[in-house]
Coordinates of N, CA and C in Angstrom, one line a residue:
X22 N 39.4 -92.2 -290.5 CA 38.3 -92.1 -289.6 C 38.8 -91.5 -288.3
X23 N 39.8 -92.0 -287.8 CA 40.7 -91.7 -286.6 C 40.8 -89.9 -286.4
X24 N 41.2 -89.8 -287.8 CA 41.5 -88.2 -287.9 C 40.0 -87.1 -287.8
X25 N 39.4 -87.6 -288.2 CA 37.5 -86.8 -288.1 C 37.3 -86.7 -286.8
X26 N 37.7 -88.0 -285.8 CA 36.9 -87.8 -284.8 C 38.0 -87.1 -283.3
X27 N 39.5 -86.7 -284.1 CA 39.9 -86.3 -283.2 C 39.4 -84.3 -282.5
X28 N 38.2 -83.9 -284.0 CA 38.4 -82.7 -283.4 C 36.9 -82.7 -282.5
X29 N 36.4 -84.2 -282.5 CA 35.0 -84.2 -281.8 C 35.3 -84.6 -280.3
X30 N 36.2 -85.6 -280.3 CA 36.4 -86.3 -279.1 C 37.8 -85.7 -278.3
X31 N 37.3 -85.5 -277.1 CA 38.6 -85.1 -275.9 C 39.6 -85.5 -276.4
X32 N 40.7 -85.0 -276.5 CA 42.1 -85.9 -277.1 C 42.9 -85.8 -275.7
X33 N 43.7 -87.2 -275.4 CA 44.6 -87.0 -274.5 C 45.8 -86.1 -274.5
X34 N 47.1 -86.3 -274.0 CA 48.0 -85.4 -274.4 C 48.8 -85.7 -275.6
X35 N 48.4 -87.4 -275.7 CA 49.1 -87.6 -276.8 C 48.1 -87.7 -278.2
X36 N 48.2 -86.8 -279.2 CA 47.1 -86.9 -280.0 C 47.0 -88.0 -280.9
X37 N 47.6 -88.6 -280.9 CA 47.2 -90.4 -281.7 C 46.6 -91.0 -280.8
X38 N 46.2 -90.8 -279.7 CA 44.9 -91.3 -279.0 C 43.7 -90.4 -278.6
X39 N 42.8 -90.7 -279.8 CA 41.3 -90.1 -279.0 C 40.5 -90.4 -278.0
X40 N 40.6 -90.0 -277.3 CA 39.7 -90.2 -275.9 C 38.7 -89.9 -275.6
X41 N 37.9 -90.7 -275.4 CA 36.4 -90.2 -275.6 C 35.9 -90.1 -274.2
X42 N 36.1 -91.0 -273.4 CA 36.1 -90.4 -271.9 C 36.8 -90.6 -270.8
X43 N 37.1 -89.6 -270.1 CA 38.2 -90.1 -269.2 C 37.6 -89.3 -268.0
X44 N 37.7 -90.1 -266.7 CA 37.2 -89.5 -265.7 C 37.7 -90.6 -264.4
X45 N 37.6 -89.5 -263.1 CA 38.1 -90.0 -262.3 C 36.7 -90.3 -261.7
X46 N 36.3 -91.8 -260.8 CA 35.2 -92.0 -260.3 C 34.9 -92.2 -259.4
X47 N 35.0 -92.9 -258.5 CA 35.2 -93.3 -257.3 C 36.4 -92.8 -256.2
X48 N 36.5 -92.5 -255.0 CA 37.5 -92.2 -254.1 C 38.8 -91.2 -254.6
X49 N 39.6 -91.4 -254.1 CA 40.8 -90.1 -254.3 C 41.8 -91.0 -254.8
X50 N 42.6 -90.1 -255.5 CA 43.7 -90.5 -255.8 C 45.0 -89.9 -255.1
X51 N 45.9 -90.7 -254.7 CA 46.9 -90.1 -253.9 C 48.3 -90.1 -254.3
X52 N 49.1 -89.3 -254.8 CA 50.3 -88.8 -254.8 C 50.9 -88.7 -254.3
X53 N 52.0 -89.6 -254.0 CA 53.3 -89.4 -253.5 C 54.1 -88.9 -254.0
X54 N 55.5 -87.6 -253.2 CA 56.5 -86.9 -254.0 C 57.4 -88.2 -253.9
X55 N 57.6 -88.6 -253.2 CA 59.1 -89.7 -252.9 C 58.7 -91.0 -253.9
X56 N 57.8 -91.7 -253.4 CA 57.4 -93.0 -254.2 C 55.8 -93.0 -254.7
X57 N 56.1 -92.7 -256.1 CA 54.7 -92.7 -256.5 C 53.9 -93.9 -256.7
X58 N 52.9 -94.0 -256.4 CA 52.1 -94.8 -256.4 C 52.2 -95.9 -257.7
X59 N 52.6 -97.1 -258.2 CA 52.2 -97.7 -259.1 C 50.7 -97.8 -260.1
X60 N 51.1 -97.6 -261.0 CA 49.6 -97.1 -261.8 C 49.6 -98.6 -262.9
X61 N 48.2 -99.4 -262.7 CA 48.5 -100.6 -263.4 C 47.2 -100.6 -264.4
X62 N 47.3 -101.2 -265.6 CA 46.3 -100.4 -266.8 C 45.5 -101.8 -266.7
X63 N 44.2 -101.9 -267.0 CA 43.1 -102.9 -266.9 C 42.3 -102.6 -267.9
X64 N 43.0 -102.9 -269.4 CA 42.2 -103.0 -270.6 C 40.6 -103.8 -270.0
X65 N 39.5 -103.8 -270.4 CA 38.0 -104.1 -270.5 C 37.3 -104.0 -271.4
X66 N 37.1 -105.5 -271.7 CA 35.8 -105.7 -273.1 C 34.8 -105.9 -273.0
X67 N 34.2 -105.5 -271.5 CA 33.1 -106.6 -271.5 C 33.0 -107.7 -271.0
X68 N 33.6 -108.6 -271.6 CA 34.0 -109.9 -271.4 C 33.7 -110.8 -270.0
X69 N 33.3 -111.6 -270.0 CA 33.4 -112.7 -268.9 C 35.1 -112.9 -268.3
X70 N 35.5 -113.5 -269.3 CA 37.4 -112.9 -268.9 C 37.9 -111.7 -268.5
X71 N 37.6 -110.9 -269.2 CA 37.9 -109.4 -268.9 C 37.2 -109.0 -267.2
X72 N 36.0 -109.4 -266.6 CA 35.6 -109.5 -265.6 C 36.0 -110.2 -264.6
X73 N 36.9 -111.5 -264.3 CA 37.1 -112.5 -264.3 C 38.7 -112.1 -263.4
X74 N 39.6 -111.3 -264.7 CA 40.6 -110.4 -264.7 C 40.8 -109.7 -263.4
X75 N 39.7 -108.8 -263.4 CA 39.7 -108.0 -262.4 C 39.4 -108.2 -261.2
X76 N 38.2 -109.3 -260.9 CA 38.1 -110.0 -260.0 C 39.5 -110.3 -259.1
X77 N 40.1 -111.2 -259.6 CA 41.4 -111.8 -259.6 C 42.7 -110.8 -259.2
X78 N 42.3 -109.6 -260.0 CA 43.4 -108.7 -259.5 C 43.2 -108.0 -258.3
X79 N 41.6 -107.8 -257.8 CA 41.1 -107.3 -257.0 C 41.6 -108.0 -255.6
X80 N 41.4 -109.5 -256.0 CA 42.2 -110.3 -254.7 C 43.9 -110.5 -254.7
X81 N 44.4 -109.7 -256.0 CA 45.6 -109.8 -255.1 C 46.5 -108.7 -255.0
X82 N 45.2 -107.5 -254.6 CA 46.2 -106.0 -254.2 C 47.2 -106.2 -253.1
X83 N 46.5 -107.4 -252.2 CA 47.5 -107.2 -251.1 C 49.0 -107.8 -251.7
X84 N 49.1 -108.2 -252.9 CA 50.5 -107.8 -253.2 C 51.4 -106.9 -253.3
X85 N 51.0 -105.4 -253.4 CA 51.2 -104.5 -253.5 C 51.6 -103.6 -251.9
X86 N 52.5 -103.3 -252.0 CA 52.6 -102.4 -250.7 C 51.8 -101.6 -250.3
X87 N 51.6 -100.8 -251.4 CA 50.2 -100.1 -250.9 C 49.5 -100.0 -252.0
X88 N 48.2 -99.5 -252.0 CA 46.8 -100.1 -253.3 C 47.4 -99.1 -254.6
X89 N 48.0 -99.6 -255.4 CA 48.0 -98.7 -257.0 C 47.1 -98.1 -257.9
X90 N 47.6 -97.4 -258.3 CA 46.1 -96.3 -259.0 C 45.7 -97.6 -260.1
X91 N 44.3 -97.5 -260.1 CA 44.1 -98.3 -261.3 C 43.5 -97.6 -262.3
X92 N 43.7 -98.0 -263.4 CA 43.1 -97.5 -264.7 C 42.3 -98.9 -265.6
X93 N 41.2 -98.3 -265.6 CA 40.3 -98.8 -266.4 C 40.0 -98.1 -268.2
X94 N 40.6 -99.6 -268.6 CA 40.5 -98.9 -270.4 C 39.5 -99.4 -271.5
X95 N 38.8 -98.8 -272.1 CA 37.8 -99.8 -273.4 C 38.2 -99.3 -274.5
X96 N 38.8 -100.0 -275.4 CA 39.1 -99.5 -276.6 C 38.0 -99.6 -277.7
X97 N 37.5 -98.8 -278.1 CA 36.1 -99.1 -279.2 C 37.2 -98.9 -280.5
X98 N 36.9 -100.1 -281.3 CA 37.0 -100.4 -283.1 C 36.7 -99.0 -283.7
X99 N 36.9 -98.0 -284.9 CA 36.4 -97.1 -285.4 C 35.3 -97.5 -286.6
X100 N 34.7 -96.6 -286.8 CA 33.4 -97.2 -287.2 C 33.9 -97.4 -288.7
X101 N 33.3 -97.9 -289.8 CA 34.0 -98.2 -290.8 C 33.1 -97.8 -292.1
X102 N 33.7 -97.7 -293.3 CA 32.4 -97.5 -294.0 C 32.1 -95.6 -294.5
X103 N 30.7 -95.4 -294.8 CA 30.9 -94.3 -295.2 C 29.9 -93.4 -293.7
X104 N 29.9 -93.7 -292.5 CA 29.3 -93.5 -291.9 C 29.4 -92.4 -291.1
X105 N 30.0 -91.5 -291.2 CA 30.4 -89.6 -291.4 C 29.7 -88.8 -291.9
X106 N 29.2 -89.6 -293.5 CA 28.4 -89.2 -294.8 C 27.0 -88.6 -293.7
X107 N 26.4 -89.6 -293.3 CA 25.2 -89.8 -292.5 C 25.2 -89.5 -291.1
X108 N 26.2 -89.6 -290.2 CA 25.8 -89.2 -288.8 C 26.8 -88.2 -288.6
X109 N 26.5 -87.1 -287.8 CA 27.7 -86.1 -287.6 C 29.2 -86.7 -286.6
X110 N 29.9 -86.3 -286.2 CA 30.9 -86.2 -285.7 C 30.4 -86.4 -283.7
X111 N 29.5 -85.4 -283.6 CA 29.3 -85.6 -282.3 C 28.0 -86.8 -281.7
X112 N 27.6 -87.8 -282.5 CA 26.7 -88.7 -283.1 C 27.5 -89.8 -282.7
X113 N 28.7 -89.7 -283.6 CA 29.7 -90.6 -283.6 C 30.3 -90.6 -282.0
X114 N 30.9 -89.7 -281.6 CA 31.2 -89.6 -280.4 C 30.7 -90.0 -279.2
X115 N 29.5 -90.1 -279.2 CA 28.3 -90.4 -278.1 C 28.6 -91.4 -278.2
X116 N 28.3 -92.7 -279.4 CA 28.1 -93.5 -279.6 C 29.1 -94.8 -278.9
X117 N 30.7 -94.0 -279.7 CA 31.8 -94.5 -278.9 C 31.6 -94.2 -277.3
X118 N 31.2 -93.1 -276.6 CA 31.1 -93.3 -275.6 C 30.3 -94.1 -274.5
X119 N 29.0 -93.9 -275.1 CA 28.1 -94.8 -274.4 C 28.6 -96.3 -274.3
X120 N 28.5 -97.0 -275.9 CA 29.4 -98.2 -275.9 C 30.4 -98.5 -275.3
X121 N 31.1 -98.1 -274.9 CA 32.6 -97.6 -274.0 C 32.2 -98.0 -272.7
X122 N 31.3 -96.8 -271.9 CA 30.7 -97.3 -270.9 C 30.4 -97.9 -270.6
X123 N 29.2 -98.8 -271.6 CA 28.7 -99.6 -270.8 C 29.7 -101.1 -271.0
X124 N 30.6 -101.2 -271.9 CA 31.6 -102.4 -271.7 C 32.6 -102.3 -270.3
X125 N 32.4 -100.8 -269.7 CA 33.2 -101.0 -268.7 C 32.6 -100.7 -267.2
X126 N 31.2 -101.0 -267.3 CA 29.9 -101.0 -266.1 C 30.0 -102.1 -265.3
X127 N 30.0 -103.6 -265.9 CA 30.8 -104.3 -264.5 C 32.0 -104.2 -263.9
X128 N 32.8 -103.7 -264.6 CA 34.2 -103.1 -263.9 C 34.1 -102.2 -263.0
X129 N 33.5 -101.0 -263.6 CA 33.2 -100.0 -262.2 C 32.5 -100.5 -261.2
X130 N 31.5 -101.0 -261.4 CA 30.7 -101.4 -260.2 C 31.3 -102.3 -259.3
X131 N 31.9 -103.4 -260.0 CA 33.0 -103.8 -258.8 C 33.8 -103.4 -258.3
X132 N 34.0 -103.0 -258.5 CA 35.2 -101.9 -258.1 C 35.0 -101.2 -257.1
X133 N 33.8 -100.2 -257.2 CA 33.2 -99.4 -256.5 C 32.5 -100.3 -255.4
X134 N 32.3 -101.8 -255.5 CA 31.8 -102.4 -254.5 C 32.6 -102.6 -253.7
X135 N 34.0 -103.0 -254.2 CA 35.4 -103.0 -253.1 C 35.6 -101.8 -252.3
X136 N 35.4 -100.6 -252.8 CA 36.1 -99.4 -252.3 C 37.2 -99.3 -253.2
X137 N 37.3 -100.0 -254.0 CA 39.0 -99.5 -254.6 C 38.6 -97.9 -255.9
X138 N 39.8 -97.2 -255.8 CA 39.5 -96.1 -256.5 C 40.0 -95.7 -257.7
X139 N 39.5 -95.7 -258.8 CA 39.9 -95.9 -260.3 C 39.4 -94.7 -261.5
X140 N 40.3 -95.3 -262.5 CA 40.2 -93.9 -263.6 C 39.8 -94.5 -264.7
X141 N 38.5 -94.0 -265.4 CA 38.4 -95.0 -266.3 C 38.5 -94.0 -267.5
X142 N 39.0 -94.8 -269.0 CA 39.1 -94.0 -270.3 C 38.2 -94.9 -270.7
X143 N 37.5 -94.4 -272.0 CA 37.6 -94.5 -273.6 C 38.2 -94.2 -275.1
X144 N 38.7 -95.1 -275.5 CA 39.7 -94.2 -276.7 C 39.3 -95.5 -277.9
X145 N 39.4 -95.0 -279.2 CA 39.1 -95.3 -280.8 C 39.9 -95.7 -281.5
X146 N 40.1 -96.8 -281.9 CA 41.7 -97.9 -282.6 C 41.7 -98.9 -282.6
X147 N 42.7 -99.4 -282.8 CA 42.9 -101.0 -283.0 C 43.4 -101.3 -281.6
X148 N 43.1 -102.2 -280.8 CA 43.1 -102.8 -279.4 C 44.5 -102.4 -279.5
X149 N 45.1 -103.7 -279.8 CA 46.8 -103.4 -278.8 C 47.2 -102.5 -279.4
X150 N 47.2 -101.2 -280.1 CA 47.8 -100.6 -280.1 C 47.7 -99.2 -279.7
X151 N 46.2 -99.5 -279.3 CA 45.7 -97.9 -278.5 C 46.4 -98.6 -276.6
X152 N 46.0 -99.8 -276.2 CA 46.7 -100.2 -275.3 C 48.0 -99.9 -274.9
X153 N 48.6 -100.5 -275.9 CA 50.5 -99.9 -275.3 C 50.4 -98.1 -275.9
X154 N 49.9 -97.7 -276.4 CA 50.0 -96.6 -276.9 C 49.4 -95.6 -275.2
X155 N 48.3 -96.2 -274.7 CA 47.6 -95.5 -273.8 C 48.7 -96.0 -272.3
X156 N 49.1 -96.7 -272.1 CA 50.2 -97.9 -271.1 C 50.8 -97.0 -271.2
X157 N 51.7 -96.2 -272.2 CA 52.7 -95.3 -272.2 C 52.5 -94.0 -272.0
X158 N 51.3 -93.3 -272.5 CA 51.1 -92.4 -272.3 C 50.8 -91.8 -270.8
X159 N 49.9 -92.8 -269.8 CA 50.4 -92.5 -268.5 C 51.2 -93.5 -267.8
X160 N 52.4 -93.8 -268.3 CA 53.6 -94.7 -267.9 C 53.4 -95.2 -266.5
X161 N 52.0 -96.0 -267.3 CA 51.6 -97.3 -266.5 C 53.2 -98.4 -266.0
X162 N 52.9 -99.0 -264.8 CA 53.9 -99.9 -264.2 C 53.6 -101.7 -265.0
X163 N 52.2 -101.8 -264.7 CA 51.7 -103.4 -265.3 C 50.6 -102.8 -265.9
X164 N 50.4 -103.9 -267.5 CA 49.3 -104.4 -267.7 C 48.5 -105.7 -267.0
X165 N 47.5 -105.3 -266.9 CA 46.7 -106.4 -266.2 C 45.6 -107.1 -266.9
X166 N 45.3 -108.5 -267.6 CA 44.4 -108.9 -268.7 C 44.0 -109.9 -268.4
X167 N 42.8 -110.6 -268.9 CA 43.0 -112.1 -268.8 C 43.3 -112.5 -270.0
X168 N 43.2 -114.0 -269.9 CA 43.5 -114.7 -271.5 C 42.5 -114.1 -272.9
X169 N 41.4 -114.0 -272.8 CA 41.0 -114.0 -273.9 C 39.8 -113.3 -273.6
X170 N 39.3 -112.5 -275.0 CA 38.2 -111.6 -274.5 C 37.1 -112.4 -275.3
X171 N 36.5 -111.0 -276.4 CA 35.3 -111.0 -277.1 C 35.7 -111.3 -278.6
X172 N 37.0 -112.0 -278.9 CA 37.1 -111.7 -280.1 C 36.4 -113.4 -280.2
X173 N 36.7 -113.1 -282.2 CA 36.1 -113.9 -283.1 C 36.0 -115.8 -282.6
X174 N 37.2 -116.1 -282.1 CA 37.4 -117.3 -282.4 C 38.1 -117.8 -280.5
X175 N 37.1 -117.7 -279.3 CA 36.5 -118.3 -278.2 C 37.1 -119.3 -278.1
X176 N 37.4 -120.1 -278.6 CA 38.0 -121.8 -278.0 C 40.0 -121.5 -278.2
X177 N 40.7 -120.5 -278.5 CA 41.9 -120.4 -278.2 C 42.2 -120.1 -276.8
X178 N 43.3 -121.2 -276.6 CA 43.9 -120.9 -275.1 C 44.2 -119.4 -274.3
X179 N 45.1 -118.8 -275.5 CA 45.3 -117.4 -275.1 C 44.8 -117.0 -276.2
X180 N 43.7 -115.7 -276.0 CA 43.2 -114.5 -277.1 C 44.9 -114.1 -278.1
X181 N 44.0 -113.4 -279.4 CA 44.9 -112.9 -280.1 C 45.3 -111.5 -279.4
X182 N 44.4 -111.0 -278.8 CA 44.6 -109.3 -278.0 C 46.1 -110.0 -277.2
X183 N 45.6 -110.9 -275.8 CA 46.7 -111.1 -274.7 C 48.2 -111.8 -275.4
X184 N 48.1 -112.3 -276.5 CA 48.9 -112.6 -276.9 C 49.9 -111.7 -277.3
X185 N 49.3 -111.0 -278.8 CA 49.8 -109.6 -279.5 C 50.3 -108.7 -277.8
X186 N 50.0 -108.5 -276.8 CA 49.9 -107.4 -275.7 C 51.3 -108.6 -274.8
X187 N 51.4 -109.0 -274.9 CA 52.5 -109.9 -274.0 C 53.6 -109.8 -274.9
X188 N 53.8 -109.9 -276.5 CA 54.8 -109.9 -277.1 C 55.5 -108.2 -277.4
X189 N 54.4 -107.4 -277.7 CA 54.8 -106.6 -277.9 C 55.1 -105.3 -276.9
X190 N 54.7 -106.1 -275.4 CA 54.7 -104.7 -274.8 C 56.4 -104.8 -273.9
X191 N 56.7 -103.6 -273.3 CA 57.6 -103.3 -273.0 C 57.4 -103.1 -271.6
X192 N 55.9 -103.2 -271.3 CA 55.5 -103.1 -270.1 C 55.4 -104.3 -269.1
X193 N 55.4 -104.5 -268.3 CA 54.8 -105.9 -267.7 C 53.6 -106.1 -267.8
X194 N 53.4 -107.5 -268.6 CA 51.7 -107.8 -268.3 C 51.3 -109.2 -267.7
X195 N 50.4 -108.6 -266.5 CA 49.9 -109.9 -266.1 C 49.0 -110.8 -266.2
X196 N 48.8 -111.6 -266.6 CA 47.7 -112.1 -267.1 C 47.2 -113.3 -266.1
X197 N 45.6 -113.0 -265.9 CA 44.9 -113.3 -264.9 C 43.8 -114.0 -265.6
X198 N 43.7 -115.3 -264.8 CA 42.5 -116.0 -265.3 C 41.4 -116.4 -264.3

């Protein structure tokens, strides 16, 4: 499925991630030649934790020397099934996008209520692995998560996503509750 919808959907630079949308939204982003700016990734489900996350991270930029680019990520599941047969390619595409969006609409908006200035994607896969996959590809400094999102089974201490994303990344991740 992955491969159908890479010639519909924007592809990053790395083509094992399809990106459905990527856009810069709010304020500027600034470049430094000497010390570049720390760029820290903010996977978003939706979620009350996922919200929760950001909140939390939002209060503690003043850790940072100066404010890091943020990236806002939704990874949408690929559709399953025979469902190509019936809806076209650019059908499909919408679909992951809109959905995409709107899991990442309280994020922007707060955000944009802070003033802080952010880039947000969409891309198609299996969570942690479009995450460290997308983490790498703009060689993100931290991941930033909370414990547990939208998955199946709510009453675990730490989600299977934050768990799988702490063991396997090579990145730093911080996890925010």
């Amino acid at each position: 499925m992955r491969t159908a919808l890479r010639s519909v959907i924007e592809t990053s630079r790395n083509p094992a991630i399809p990106v459905v949308e990527q856009n810069v939204v709010y304020g500027e982003t600034h470049v430094r030649e000497k010390n570049p700016m720390l760029k820290m990734l903010l996977p978003v489900d939706g979620s009350e934790a996922s919200a929760r996350a950001i909140e939390e991270f939002v209060k503690r930029l003043d850790w940072y020397r100066e404010k890091p680019e943020v990236h806002l990520l939704n990874v949408r599941m690929p559709l399953t099934g025979n469902v190509s047969m019936f809806v076209s390619k650019e059908e499909i595409g919408d679909y992951y996008r809109e959905e995409g969006l709107r899991s990442l609409q309280q994020a922007r908006d707060y955000l944009e209520e802070k003033g802080i200035a952010y880039r947000h994607h969409v891309v198609v896969g299996e969570v942690v692995d479009m995450v460290l996959q997308f983490a790498d590809e703009i060689k993100c400094d931290q991941i930033v998560i909370g414990p547990r999102g939208l998955g199946a089974v709510k009453g675990l201490l730490l989600g299977s996503v934050a768990s799988k994303l702490i063991q396997l990344s090579t990145i730093p991740v911080l996890l925010l509750k």
